[in-house]
PDB file of C-alpha atoms in Angstrom:
ATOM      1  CA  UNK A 150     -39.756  33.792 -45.697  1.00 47.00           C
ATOM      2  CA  UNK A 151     -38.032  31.149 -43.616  1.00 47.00           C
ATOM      3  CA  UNK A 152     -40.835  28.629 -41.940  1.00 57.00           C
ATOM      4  CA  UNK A 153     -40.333  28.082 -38.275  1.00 53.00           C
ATOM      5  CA  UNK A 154     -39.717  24.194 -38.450  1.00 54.00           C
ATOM      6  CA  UNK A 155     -36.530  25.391 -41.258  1.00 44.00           C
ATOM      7  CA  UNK A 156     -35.705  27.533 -38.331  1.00 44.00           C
ATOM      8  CA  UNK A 157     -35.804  25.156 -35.622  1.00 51.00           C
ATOM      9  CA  UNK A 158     -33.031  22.781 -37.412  1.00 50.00           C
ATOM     10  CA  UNK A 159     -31.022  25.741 -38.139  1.00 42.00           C
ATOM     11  CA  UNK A 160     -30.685  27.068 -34.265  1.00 42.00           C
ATOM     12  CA  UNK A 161     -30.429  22.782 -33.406  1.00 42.00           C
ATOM     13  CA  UNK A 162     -27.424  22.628 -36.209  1.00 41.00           C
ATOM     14  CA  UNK A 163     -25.474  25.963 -34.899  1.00 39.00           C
ATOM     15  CA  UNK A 164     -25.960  24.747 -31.162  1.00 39.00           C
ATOM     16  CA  UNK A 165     -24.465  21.459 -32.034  1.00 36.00           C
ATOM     17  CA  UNK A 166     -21.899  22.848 -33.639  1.00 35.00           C
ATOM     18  CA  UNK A 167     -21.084  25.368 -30.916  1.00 35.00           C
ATOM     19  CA  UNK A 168     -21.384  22.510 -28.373  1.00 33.00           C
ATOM     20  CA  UNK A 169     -18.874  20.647 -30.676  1.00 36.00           C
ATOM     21  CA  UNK A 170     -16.146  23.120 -30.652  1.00 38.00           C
ATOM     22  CA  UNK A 171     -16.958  23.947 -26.766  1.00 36.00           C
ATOM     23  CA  UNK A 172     -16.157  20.246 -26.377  1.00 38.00           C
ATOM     24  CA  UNK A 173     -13.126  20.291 -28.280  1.00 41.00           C
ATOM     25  CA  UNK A 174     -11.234  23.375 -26.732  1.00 37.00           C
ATOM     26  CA  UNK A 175     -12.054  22.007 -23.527  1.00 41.00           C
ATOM     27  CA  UNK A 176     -10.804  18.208 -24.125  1.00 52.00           C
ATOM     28  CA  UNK A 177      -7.577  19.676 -24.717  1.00 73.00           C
ATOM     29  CA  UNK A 178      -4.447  18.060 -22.851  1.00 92.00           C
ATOM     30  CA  UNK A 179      -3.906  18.756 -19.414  1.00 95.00           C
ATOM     31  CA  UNK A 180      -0.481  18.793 -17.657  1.00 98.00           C
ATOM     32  CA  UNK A 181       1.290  18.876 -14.456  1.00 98.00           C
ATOM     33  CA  UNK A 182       4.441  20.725 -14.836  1.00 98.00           C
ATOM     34  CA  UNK A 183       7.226  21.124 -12.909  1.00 98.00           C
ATOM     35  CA  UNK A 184       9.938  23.207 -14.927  1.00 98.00           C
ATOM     36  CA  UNK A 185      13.291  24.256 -13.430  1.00 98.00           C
ATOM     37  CA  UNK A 186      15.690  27.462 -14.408  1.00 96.00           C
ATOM     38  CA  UNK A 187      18.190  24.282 -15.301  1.00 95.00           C
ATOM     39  CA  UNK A 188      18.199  20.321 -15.545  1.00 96.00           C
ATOM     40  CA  UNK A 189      22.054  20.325 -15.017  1.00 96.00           C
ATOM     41  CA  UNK A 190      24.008  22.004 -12.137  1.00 94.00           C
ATOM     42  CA  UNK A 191      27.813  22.310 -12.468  1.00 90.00           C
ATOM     43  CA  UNK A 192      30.359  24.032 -10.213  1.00 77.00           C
ATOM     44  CA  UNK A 193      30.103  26.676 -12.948  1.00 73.00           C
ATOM     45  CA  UNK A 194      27.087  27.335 -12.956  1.00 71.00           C
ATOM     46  CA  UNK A 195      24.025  29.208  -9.750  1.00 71.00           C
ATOM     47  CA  UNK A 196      23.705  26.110  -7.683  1.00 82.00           C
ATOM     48  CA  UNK A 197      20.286  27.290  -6.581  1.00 89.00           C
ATOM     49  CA  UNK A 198      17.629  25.664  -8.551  1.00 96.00           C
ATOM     50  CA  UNK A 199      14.208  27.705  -9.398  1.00 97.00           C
ATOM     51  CA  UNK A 200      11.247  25.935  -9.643  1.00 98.00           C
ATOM     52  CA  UNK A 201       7.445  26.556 -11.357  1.00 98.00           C
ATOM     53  CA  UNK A 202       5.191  24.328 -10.466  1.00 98.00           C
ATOM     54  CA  UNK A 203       2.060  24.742 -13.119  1.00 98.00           C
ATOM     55  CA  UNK A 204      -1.358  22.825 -14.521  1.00 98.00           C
ATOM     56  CA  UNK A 205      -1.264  23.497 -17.835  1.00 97.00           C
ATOM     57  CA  UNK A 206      -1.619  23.460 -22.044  1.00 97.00           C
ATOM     58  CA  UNK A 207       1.540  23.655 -22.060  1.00 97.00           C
ATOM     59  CA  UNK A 208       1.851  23.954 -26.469  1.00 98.00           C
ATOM     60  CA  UNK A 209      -0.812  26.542 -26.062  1.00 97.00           C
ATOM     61  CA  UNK A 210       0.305  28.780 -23.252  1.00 96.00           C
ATOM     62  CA  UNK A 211      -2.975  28.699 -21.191  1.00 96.00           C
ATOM     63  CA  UNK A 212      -2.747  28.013 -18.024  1.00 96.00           C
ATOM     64  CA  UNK A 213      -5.521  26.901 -14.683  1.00 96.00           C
ATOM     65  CA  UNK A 214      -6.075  27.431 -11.391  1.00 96.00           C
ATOM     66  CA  UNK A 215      -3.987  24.963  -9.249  1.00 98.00           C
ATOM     67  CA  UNK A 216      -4.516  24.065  -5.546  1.00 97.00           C
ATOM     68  CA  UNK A 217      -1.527  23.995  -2.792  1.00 97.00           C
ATOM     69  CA  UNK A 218      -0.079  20.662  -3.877  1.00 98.00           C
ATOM     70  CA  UNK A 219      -1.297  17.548  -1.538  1.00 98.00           C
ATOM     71  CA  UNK A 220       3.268  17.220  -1.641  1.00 98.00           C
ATOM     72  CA  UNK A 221       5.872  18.210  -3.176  1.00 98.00           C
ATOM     73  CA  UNK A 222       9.326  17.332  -2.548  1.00 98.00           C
ATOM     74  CA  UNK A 223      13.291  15.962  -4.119  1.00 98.00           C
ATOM     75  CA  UNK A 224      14.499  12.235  -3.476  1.00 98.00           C
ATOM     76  CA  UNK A 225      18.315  12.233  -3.835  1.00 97.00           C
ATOM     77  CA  UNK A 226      20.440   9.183  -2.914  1.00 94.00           C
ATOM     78  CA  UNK A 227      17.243   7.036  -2.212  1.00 95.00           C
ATOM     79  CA  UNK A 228      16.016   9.480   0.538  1.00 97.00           C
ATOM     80  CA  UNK A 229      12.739  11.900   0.226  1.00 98.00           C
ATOM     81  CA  UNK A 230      12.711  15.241   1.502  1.00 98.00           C
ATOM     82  CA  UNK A 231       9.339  16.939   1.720  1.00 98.00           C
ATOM     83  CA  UNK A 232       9.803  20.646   0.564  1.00 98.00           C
ATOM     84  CA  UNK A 233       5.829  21.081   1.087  1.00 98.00           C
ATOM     85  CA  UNK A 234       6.395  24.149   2.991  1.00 97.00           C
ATOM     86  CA  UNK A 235       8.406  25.913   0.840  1.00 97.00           C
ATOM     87  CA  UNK A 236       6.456  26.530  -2.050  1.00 98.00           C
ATOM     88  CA  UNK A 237       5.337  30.163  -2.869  1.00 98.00           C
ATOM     89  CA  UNK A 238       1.959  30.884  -4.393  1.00 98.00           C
ATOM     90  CA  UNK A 239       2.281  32.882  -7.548  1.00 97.00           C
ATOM     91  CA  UNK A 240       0.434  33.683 -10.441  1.00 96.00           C
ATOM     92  CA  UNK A 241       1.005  31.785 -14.489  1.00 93.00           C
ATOM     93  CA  UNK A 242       1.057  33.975 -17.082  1.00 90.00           C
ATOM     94  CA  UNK A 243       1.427  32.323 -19.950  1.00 95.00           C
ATOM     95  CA  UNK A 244       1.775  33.747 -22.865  1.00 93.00           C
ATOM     96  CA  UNK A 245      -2.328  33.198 -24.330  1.00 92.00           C
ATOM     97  CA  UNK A 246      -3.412  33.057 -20.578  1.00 92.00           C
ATOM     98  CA  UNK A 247      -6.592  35.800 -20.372  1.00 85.00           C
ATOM     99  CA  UNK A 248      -5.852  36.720 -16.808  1.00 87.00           C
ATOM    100  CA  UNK A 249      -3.568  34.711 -14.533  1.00 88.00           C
ATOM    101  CA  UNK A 250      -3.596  31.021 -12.510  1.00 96.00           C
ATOM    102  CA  UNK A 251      -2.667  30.379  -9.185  1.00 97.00           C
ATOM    103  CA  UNK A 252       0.379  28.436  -9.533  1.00 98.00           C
ATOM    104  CA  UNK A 253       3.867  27.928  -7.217  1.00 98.00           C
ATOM    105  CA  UNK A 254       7.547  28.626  -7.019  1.00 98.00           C
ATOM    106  CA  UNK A 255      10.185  27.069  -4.843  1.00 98.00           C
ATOM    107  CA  UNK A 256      13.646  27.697  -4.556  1.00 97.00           C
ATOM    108  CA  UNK A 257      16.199  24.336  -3.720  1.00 97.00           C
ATOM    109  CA  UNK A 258      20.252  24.719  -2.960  1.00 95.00           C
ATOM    110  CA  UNK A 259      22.100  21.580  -4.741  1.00 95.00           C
ATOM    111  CA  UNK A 260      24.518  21.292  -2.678  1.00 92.00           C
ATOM    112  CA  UNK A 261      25.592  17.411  -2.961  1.00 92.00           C
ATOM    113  CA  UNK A 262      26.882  15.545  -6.251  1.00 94.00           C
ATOM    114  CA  UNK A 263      23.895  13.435  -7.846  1.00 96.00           C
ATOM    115  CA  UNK A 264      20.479  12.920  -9.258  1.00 98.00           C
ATOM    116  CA  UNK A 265      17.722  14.703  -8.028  1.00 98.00           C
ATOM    117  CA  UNK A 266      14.347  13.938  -8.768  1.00 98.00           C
ATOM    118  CA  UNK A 267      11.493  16.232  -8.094  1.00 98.00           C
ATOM    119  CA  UNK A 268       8.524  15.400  -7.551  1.00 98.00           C
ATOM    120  CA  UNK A 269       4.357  16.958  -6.963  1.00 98.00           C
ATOM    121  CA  UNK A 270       1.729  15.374  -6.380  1.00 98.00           C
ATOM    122  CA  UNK A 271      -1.808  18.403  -7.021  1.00 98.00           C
ATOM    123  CA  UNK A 272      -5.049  17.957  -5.398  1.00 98.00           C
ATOM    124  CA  UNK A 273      -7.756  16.236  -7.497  1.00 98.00           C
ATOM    125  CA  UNK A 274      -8.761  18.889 -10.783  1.00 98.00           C
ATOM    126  CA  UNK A 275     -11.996  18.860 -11.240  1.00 97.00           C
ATOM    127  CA  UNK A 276     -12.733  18.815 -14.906  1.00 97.00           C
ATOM    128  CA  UNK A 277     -16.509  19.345 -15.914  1.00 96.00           C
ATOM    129  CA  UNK A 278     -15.677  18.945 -19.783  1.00 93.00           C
ATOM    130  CA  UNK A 279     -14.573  15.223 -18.761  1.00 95.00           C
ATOM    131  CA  UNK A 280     -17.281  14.535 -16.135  1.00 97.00           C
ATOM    132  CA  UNK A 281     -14.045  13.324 -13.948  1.00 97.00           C
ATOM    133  CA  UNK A 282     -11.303  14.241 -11.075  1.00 98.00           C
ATOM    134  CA  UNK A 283      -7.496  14.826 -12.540  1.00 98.00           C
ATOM    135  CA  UNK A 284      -4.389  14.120 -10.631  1.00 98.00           C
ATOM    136  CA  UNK A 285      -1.098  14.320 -12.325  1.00 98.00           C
ATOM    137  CA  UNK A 286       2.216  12.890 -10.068  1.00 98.00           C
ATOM    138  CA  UNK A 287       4.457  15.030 -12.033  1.00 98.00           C
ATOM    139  CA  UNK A 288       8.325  14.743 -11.557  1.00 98.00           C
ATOM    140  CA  UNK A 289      11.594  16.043 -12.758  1.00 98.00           C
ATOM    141  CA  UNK A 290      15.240  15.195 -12.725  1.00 98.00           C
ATOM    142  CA  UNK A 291      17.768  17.700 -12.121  1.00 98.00           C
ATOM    143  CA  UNK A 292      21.413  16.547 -11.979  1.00 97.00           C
ATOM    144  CA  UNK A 293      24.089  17.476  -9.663  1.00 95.00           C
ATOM    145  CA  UNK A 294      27.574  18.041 -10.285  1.00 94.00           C
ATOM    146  CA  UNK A 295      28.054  15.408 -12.765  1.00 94.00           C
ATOM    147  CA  UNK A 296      27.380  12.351 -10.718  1.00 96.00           C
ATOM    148  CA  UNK A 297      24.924  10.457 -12.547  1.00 97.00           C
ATOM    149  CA  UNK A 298      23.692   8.068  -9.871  1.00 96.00           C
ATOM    150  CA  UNK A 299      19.600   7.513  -9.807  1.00 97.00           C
ATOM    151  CA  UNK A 300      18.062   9.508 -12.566  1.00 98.00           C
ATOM    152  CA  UNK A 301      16.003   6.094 -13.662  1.00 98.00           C
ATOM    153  CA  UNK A 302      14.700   4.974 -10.026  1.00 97.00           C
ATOM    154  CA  UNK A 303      11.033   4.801  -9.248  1.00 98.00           C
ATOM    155  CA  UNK A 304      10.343   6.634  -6.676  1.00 98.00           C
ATOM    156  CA  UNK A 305       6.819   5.528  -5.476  1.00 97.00           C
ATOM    157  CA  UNK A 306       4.138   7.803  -6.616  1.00 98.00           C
ATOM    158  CA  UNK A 307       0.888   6.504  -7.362  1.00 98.00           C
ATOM    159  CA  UNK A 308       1.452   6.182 -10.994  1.00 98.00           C
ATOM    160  CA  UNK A 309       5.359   7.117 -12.550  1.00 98.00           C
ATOM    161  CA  UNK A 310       7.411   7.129 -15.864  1.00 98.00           C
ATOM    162  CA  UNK A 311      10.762   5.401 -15.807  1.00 98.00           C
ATOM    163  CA  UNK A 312      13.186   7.229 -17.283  1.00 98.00           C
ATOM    164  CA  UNK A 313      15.344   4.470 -19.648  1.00 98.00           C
ATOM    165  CA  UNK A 314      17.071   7.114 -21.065  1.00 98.00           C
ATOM    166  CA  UNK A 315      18.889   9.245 -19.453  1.00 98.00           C
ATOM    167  CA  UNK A 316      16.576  12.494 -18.887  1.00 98.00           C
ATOM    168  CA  UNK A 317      18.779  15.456 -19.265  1.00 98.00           C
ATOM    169  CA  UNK A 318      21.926  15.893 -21.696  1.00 97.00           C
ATOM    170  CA  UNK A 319      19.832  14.976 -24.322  1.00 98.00           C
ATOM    171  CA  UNK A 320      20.123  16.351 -27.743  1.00 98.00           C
ATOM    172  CA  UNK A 321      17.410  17.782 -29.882  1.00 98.00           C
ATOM    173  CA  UNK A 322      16.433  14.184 -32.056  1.00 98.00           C
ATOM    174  CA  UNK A 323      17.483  11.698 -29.405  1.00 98.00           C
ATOM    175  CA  UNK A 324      14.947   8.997 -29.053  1.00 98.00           C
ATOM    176  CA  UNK A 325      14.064   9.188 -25.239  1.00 98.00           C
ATOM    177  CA  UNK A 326      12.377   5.988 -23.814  1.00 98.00           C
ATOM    178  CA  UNK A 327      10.378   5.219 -20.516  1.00 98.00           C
ATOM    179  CA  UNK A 328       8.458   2.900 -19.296  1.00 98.00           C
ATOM    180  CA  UNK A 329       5.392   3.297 -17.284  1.00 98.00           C
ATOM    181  CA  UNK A 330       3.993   2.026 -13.974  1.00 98.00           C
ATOM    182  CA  UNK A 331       1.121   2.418 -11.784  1.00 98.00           C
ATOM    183  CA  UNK A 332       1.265   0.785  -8.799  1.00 98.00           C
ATOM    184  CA  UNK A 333       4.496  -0.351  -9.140  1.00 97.00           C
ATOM    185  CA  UNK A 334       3.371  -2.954 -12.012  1.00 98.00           C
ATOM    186  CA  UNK A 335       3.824  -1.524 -15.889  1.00 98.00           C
ATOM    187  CA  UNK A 336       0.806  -0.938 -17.873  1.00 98.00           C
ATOM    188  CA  UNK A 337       1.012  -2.522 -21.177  1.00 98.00           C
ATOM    189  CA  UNK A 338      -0.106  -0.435 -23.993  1.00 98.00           C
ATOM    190  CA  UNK A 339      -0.822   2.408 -22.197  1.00 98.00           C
ATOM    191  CA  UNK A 340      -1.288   5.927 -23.837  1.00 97.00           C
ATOM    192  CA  UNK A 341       1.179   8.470 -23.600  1.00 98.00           C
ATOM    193  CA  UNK A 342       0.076  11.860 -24.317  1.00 98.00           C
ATOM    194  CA  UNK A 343       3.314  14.449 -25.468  1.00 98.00           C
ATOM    195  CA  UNK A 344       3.445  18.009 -26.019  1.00 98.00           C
ATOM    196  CA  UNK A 345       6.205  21.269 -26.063  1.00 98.00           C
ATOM    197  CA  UNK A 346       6.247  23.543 -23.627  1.00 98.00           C
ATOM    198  CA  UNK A 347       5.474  26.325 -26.371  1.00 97.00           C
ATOM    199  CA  UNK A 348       6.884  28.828 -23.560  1.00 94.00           C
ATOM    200  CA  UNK A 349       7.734  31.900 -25.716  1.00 93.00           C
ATOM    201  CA  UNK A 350       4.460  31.791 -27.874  1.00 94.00           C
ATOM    202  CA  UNK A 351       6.392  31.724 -31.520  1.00 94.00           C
ATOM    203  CA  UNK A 352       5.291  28.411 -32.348  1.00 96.00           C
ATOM    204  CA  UNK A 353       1.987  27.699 -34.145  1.00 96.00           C
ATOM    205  CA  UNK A 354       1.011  23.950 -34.950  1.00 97.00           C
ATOM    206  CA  UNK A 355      -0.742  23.619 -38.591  1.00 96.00           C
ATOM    207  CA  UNK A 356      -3.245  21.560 -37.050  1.00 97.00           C
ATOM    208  CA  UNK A 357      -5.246  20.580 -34.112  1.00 96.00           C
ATOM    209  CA  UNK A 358      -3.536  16.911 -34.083  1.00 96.00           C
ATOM    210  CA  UNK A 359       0.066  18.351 -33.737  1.00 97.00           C
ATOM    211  CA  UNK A 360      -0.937  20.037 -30.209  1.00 98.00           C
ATOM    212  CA  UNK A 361      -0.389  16.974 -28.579  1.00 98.00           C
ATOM    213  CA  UNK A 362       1.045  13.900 -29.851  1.00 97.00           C
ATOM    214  CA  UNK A 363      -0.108  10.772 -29.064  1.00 98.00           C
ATOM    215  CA  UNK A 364       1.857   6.961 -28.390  1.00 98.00           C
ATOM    216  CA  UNK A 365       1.300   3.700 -27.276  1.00 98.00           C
ATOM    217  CA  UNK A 366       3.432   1.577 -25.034  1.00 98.00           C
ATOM    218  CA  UNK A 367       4.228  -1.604 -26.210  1.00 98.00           C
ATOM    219  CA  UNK A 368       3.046  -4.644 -23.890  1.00 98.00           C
ATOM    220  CA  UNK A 369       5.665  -4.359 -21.190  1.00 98.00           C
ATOM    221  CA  UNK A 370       4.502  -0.292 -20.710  1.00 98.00           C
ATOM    222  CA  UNK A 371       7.824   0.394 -22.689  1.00 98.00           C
ATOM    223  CA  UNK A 372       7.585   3.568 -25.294  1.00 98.00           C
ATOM    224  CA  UNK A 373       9.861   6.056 -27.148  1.00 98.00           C
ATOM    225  CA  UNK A 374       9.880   9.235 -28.486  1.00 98.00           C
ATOM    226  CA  UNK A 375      11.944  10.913 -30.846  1.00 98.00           C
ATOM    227  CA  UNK A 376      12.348  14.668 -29.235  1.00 98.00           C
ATOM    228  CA  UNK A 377      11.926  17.076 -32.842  1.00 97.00           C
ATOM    229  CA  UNK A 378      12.733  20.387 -30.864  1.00 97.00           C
ATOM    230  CA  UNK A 379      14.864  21.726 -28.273  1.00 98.00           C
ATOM    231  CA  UNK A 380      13.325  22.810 -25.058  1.00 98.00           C
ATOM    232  CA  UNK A 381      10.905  21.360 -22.507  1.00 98.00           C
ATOM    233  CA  UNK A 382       8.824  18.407 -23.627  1.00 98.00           C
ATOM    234  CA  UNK A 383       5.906  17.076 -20.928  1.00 98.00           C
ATOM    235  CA  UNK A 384       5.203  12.802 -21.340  1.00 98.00           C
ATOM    236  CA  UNK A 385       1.785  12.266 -19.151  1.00 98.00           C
ATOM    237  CA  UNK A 386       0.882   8.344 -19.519  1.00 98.00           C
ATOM    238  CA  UNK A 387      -2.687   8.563 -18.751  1.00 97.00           C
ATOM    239  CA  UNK A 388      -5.234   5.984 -16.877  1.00 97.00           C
ATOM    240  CA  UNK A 389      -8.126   5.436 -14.893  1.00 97.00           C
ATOM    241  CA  UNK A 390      -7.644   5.189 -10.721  1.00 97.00           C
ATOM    242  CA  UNK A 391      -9.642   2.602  -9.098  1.00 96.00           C
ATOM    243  CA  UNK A 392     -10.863   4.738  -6.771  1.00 96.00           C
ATOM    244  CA  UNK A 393     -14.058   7.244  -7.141  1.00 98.00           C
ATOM    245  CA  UNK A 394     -14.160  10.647  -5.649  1.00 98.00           C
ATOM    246  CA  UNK A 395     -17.710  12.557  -5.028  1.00 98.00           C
ATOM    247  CA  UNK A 396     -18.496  15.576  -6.762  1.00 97.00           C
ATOM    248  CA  UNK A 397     -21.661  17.371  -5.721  1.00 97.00           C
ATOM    249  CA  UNK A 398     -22.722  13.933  -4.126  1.00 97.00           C
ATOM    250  CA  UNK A 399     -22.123  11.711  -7.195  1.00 98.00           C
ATOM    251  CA  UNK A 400     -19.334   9.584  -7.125  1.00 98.00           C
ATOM    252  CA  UNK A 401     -16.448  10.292 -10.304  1.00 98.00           C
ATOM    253  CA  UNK A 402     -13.597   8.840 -11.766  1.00 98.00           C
ATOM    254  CA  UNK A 403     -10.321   9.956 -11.127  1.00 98.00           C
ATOM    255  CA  UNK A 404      -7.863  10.178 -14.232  1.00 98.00           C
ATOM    256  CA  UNK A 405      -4.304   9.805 -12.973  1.00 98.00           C
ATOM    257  CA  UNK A 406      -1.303  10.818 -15.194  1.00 98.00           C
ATOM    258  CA  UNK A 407       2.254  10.187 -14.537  1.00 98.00           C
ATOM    259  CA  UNK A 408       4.057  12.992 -15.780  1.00 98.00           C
ATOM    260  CA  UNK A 409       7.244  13.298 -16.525  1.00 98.00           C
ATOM    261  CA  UNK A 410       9.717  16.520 -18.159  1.00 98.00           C
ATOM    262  CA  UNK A 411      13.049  16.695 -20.357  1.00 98.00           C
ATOM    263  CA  UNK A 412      14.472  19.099 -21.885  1.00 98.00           C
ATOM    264  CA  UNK A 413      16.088  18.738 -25.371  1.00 98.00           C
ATOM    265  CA  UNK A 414      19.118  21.010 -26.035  1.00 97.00           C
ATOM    266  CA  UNK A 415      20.579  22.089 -30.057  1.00 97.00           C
ATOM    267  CA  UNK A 416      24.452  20.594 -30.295  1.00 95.00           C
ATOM    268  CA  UNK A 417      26.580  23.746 -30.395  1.00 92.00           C
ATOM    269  CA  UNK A 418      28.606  24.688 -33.579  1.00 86.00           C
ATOM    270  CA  UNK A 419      31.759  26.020 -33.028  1.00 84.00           C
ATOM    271  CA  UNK A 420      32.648  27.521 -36.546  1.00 76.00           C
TER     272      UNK A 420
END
């Protein structure tokens, strides 16, 4: 017969271990997203542009509740229009999602040649697994009609990634590069957390680490990434706001991301 003190680390060991795994699902990468139906509009092609606005895992299709957004709006030709008041609540259903997530839509007409950039910024997340506030200024660039005129500008969010290489037309294995900012000022060495927009469900990663892939900038907040897949990849360069924000009447950190989203595209055989 089992003695009761044998049984008391047993039930301590399984909690642990329970608590452990808890921990882990939980830590798991958030993301703002803002995906559109296209990254490049031509005169061929619908030159309305849908948008889903999402806070995701993006890798592993589950999605969570998201707020009306504090903003949301396009800056084209060095002028910002707020499109606040067009978003559409809707529900995320990604593909592992148990039940759905509040989430939005909006529709935008491109209807002058150049660079559009995109842009959200959520109200704060609360995240109990983290004991802290998330806010991800997420952005995307959507070209117009071939004129390539501002797709690396900074725009003036809070905390933003660069674009140094161009962010759409890119081929599946180009090395895309950004730099990061908060503040206006680059952080050197920041963290830049990267993961695939897994939309379809097909892919399965052989291990925990391959979720979400992890770089450094160097020390001028500088860092690249080689893009292995075509499809949507999310870059969220990840640090700590200086301000606090009270939850239940204790003060919190506030994680900000900058977030930004490409989308890698397979070179076309002819024969």
């Amino acid at each position: 017969m089992l003695n009761k003190s044998f049984i008391r680390r047993l039930t301590a060991a399984l909690l642990l271990l329970v608590l452990i795994g808890t921990a882990d699902r939980e830590a798991r990468a958030h993301f703002g997203m803002i995906i559109p139906s296209d990254d490049i509009v031509d005169r061929q092609s619908a030159p309305s542009v849908e948008l889903d606005i999402m806070f995701a895992h993006p890798f592993e299709g589950e999605s969570m509740e998201m707020a009306q957004p504090r903003s949301f709006g396009v800056v084209r030709g060095g002028r910002t229009t707020l499109l606040t008041e067009t978003l559409r609540p809707t529900t995320a259903r990604l593909v592992h999602d148990a039940s759905g997530s509040q989430s939005w839509k909006a529709s935008y007409s491109v209807k002058r040649p150049g660079d559009h950039i995109f842009f959200v910024e959520p109200e704060p997340y609360w995240e109990p697994a983290e004991d802290s506030y998330i806010v991800h200024y997420t952005k995307v660039i959507v070209n117009g009609f071939g004129k390539e005129d501002s797709w690396d500008s900074e725009i003036g969010l809070k905390t933003e990634i660069i674009p140094l290489s161009r962010p759409y037309g890119l081929y599946t294995g180009n090395l895309f590069r950004g730099i990061v900012h908060v503040d206006g000022k680059p952080v050197p060495f920041a963290e830049i957390e990267v993961e695939y927009f897994n939309e379809n469900g097909n892919l399965t990663a052989p291990d925990a680490a391959f979720v979400t892939q992890v770089i450094k900038a160097d020390d001028r907040g500088v860092f690249s990434y080689a893009v292995p897949k075509a499809g949507w990849w999310g870059f969220a360069a990840l640090s700590t706001d200086t301000r606090t924000l009270e939850h239940n009447g204790t003060p919190k950190p506030v994680e900000i991301g900058a977030v930004i989203w490409i989308r890698a595209t397979d070179m076309i055989t002819t024969r």
